[in-house]
Short mmCIF file of C-alpha atoms and ligand atoms in Angstrom, two decimals:
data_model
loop_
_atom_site.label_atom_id
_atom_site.label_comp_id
_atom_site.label_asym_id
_atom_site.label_seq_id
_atom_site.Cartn_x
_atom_site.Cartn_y
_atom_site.Cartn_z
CA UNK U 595 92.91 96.65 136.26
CA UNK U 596 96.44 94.90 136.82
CA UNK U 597 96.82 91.62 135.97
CA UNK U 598 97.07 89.04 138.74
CA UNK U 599 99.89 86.09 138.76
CA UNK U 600 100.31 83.50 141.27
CA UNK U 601 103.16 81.20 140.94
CA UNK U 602 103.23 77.60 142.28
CA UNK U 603 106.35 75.74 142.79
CA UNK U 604 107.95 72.96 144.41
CA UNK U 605 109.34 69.61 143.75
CA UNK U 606 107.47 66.80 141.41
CA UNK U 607 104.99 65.35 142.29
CA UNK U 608 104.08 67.70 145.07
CA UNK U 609 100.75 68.11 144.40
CA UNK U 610 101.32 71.61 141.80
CA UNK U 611 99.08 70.50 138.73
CA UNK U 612 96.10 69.23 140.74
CA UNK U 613 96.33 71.76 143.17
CA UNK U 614 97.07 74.88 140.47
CA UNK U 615 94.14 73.73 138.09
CA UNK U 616 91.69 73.71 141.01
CA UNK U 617 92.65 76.87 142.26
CA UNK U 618 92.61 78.53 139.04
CA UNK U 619 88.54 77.12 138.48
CA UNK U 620 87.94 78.97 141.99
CA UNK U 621 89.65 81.70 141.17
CA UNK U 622 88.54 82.22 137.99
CA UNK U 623 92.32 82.45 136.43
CA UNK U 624 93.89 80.52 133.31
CA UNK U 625 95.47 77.65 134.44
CA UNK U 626 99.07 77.04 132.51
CA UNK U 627 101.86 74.06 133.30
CA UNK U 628 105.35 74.99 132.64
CA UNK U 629 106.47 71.50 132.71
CA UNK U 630 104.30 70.34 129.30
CA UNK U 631 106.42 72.98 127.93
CA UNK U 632 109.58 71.58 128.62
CA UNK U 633 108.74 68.18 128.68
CA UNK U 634 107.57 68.85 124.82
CA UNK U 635 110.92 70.25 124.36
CA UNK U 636 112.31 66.76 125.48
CA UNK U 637 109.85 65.09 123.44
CA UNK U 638 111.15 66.83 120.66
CA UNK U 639 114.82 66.63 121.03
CA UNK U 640 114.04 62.94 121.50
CA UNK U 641 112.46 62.92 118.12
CA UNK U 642 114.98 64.96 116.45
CA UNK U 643 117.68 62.48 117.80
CA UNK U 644 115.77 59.08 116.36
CA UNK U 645 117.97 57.09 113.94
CA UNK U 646 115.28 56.35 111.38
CA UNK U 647 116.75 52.79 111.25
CA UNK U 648 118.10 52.16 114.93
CA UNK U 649 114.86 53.92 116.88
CA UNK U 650 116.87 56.19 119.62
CA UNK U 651 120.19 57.16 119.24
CA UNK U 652 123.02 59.14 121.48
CA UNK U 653 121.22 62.40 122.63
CA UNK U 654 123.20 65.16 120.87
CA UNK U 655 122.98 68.49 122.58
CA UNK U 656 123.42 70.07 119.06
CA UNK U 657 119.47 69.50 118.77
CA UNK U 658 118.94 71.16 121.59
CA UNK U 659 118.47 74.54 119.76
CA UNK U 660 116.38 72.88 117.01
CA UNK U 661 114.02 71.85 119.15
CA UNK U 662 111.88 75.05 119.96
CA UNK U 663 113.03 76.48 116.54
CA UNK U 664 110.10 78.02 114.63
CA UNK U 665 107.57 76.50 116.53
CA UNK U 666 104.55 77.95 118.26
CA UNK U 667 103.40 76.64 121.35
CA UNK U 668 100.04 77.98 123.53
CA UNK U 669 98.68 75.98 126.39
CA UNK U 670 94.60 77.13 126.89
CA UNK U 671 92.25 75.11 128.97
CA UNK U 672 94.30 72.46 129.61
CA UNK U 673 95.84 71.60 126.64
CA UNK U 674 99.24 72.37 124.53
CA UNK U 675 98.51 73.79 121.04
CA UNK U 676 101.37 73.29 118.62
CA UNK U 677 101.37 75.54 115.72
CA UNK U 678 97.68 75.73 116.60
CA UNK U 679 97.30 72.35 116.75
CA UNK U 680 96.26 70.25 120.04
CA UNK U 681 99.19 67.98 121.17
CA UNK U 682 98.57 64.62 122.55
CA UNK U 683 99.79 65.35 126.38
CA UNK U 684 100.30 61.56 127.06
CA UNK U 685 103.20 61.36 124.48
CA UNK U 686 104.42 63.80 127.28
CA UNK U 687 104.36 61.71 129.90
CA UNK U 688 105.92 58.59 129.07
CA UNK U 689 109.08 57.18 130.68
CA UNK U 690 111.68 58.48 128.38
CA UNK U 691 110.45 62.20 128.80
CA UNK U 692 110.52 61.58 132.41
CA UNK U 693 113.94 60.56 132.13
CA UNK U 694 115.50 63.04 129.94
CA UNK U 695 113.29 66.05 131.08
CA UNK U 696 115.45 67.41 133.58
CA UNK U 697 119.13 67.36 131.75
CA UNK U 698 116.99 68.75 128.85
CA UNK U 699 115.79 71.61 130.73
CA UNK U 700 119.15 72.48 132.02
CA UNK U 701 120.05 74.25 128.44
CA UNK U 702 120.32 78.14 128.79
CA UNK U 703 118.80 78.31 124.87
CA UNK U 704 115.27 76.47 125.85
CA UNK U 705 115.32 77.66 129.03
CA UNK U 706 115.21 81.12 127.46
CA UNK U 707 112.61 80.12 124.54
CA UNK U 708 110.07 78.48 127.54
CA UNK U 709 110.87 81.56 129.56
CA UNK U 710 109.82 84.16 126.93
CA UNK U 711 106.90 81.88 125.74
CA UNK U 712 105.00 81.75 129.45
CA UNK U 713 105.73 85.20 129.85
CA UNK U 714 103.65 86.22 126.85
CA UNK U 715 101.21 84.05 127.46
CA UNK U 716 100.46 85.37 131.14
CA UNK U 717 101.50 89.40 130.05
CA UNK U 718 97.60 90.41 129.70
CA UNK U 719 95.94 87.85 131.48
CA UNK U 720 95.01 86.74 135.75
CA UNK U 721 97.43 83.25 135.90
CA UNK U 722 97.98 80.28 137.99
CA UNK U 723 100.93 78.96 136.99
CA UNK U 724 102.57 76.22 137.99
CA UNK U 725 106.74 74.62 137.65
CA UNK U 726 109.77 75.29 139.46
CA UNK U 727 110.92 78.59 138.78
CA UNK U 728 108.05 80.82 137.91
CA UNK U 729 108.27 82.49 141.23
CA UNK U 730 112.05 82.95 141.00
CA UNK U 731 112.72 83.80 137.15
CA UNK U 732 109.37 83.85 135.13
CA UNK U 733 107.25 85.75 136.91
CA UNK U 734 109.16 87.23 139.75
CA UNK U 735 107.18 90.08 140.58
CA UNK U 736 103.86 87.23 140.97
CA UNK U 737 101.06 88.67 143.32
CA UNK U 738 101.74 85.20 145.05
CA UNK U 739 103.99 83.06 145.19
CA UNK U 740 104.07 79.35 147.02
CA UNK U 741 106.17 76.69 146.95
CA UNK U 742 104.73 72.92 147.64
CA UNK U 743 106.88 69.95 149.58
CA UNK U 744 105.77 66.57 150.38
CA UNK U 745 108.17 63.38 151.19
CA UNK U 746 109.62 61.69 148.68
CA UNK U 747 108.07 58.58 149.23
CA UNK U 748 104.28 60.23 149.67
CA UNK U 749 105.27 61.73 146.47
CA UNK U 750 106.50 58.35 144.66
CA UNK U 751 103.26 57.16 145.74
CA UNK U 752 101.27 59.66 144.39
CA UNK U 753 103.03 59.31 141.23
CA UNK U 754 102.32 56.05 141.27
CA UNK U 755 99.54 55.59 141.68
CA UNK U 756 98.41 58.01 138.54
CA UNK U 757 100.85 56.20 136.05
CA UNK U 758 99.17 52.88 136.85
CA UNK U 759 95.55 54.42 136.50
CA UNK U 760 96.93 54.95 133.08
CA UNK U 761 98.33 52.06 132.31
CA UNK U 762 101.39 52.75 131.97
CA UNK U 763 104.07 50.14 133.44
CA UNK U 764 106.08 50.62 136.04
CA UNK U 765 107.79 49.82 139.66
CA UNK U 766 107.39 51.72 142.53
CA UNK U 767 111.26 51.69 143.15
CA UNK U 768 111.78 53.56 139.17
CA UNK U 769 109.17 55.77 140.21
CA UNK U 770 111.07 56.98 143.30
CA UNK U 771 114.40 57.17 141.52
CA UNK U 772 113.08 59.01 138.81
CA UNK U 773 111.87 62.09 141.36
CA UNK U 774 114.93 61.57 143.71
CA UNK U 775 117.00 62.49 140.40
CA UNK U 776 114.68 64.94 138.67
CA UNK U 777 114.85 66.86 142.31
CA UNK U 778 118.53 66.47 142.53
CA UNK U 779 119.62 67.68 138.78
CA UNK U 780 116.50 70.67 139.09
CA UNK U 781 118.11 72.28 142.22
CA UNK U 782 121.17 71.73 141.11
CA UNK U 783 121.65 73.43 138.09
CA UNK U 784 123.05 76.76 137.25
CA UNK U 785 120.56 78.83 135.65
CA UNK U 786 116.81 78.39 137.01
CA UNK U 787 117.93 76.15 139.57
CA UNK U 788 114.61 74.43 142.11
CA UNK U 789 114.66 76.88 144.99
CA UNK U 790 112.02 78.24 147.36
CA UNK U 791 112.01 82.32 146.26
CA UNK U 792 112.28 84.26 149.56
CA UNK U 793 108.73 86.08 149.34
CA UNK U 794 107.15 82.76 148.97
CA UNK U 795 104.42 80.55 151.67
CA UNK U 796 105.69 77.39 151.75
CA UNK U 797 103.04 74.06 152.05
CA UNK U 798 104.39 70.75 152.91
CA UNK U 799 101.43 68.90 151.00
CA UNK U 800 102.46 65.31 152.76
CA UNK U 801 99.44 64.48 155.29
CA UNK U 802 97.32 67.67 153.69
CA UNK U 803 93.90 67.17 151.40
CA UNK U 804 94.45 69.00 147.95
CA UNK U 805 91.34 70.95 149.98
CA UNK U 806 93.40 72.04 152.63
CA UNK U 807 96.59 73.12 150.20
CA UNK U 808 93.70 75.15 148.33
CA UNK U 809 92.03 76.10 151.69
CA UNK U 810 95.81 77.86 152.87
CA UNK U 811 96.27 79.12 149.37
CA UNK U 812 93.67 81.09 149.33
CA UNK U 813 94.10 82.46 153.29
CA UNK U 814 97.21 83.52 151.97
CA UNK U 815 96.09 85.16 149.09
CA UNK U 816 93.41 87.31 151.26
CA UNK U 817 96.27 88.11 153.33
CA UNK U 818 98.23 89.57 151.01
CA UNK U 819 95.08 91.37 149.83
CA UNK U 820 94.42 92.93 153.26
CA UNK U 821 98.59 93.79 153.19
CA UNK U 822 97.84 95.70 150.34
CA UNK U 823 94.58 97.26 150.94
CA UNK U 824 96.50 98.83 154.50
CA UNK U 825 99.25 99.89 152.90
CA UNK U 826 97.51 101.68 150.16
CA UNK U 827 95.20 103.43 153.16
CA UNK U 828 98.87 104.38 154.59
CA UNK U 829 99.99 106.52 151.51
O1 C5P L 1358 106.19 69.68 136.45
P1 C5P L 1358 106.75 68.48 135.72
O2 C5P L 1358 107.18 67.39 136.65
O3 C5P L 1358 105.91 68.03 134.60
O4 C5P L 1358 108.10 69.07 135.05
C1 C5P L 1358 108.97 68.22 134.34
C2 C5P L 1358 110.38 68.77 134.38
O5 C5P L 1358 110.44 69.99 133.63
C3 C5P L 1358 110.95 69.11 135.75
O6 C5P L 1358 111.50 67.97 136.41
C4 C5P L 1358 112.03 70.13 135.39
O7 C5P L 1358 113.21 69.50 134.97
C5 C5P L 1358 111.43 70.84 134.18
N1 C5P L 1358 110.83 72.13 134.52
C6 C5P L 1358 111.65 73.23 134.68
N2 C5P L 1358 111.12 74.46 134.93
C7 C5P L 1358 109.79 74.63 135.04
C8 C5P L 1358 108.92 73.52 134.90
C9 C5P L 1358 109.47 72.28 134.66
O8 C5P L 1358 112.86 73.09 134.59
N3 C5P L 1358 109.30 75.84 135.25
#
């Protein structure tokens, strides 16, 4: 039987991760989140570029292509495995990775690594997976594809919200600056830019239950089922 994709995308904090991993319980699919990839990219460029006696120094862009460089990375159940090891996601998600994630992932060379690593991982397998070009680039031929929207400031709540519940510190107005950019320099860029791919349902998640975005997905996914059942009856 063919393999099934369905690609979720859409701008942060719109709701993808919680939404995608639900769906993909439901559905019985694997669940995998572009972003850890490239925000472990960041996290390693960041390490590469540590002074060992100044902590952080200028980001170079020459360690962009030692970054992914004879590494292997796997996401199952959740979790990243580097060099078959499990990665500690919250290293992932601190405040300098937000920051530096998006200029990071503007590089054609780990663009292309992340690219080619997501597709192998999804080539034999039914995938929800979820980022900002899988519809567009990575898996462009994806049984479905949607793209999620919210406001920004529902979204800077949401966002929030979670880094408080884990403790990490923060102000409302950095959290909202920090998406307004990430949005800006992710549709903005030349290769892989943020857009909505033209076969794809689009949710505005603002005043919706992740429920309801799960409820649509899945009326949209039955009616692309019955599209396909008719057409086949048509040959
Ligand atoms: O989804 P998340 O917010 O964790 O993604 C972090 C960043 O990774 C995004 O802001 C974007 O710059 C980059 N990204 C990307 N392509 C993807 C997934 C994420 O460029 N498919």
């Amino acid at each position: 039987m063919k393999v099934r994709h369905i690609a979720i995308d859409g701008v942060a904090s719109s709701g993808k991760t919680t939404v995608g991993k639900i769906l993909s319980k439901k559905l019985n699919y694997e669940f995998i989140d572009s972003g850890l990839f490239y925000r472990f990219a960041t996290y390693r460029v960041i390490e590469l570029n540590k002074d060992p006696l100044l902590g952080m120094a200028k980001l170079s862009k020459d360690k962009y292509k030692e970054a992914l460089s004879g590494i292997s990375i796997d996401f199952k159940d959740g979790k990243l495995y580097v060099d078959g090891l499990e990665f500690p996601l919250h290293l992932l998600r601190q405040q300098m990775v937000d920051e530096l994630v998006s200029p990071v992932s503007e590089d054609a060379s780990i663009r292309e690594s992340i690219t080619s690593i997501l597709r192998n991982i999804a080539s034999n397998k039914n995938v929800v997976m979820v980022g900002r070009d899988i519809g567009s680039v990575v898996l462009k031929d994806a049984f479905l594809k949607v793209f999620l929207t919210a406001t920004l400031e529902e979204r800077a709540k949401r966002r929030f919200k979670e880094l408080i519940a884990n403790g990490v510190e923060t102000t409302f107005s950095k959290v909202y600056e920090n998406l307004k950019l990430r949005d800006m320099v992710d549709s903005s860029r030349s290769i892989a830019p943020l857009i909505v791919p033209k076969d794809a349902y689009v949710i505005d998640t603002t005043d919706k239950t992740v429920e309801e975005v799960i409820e649509l997905i899945l009326t949209f996914m039955k009616a692309k089922e019955y599209a396909l059942q008719h057409s086949k009856n048509n040959i």
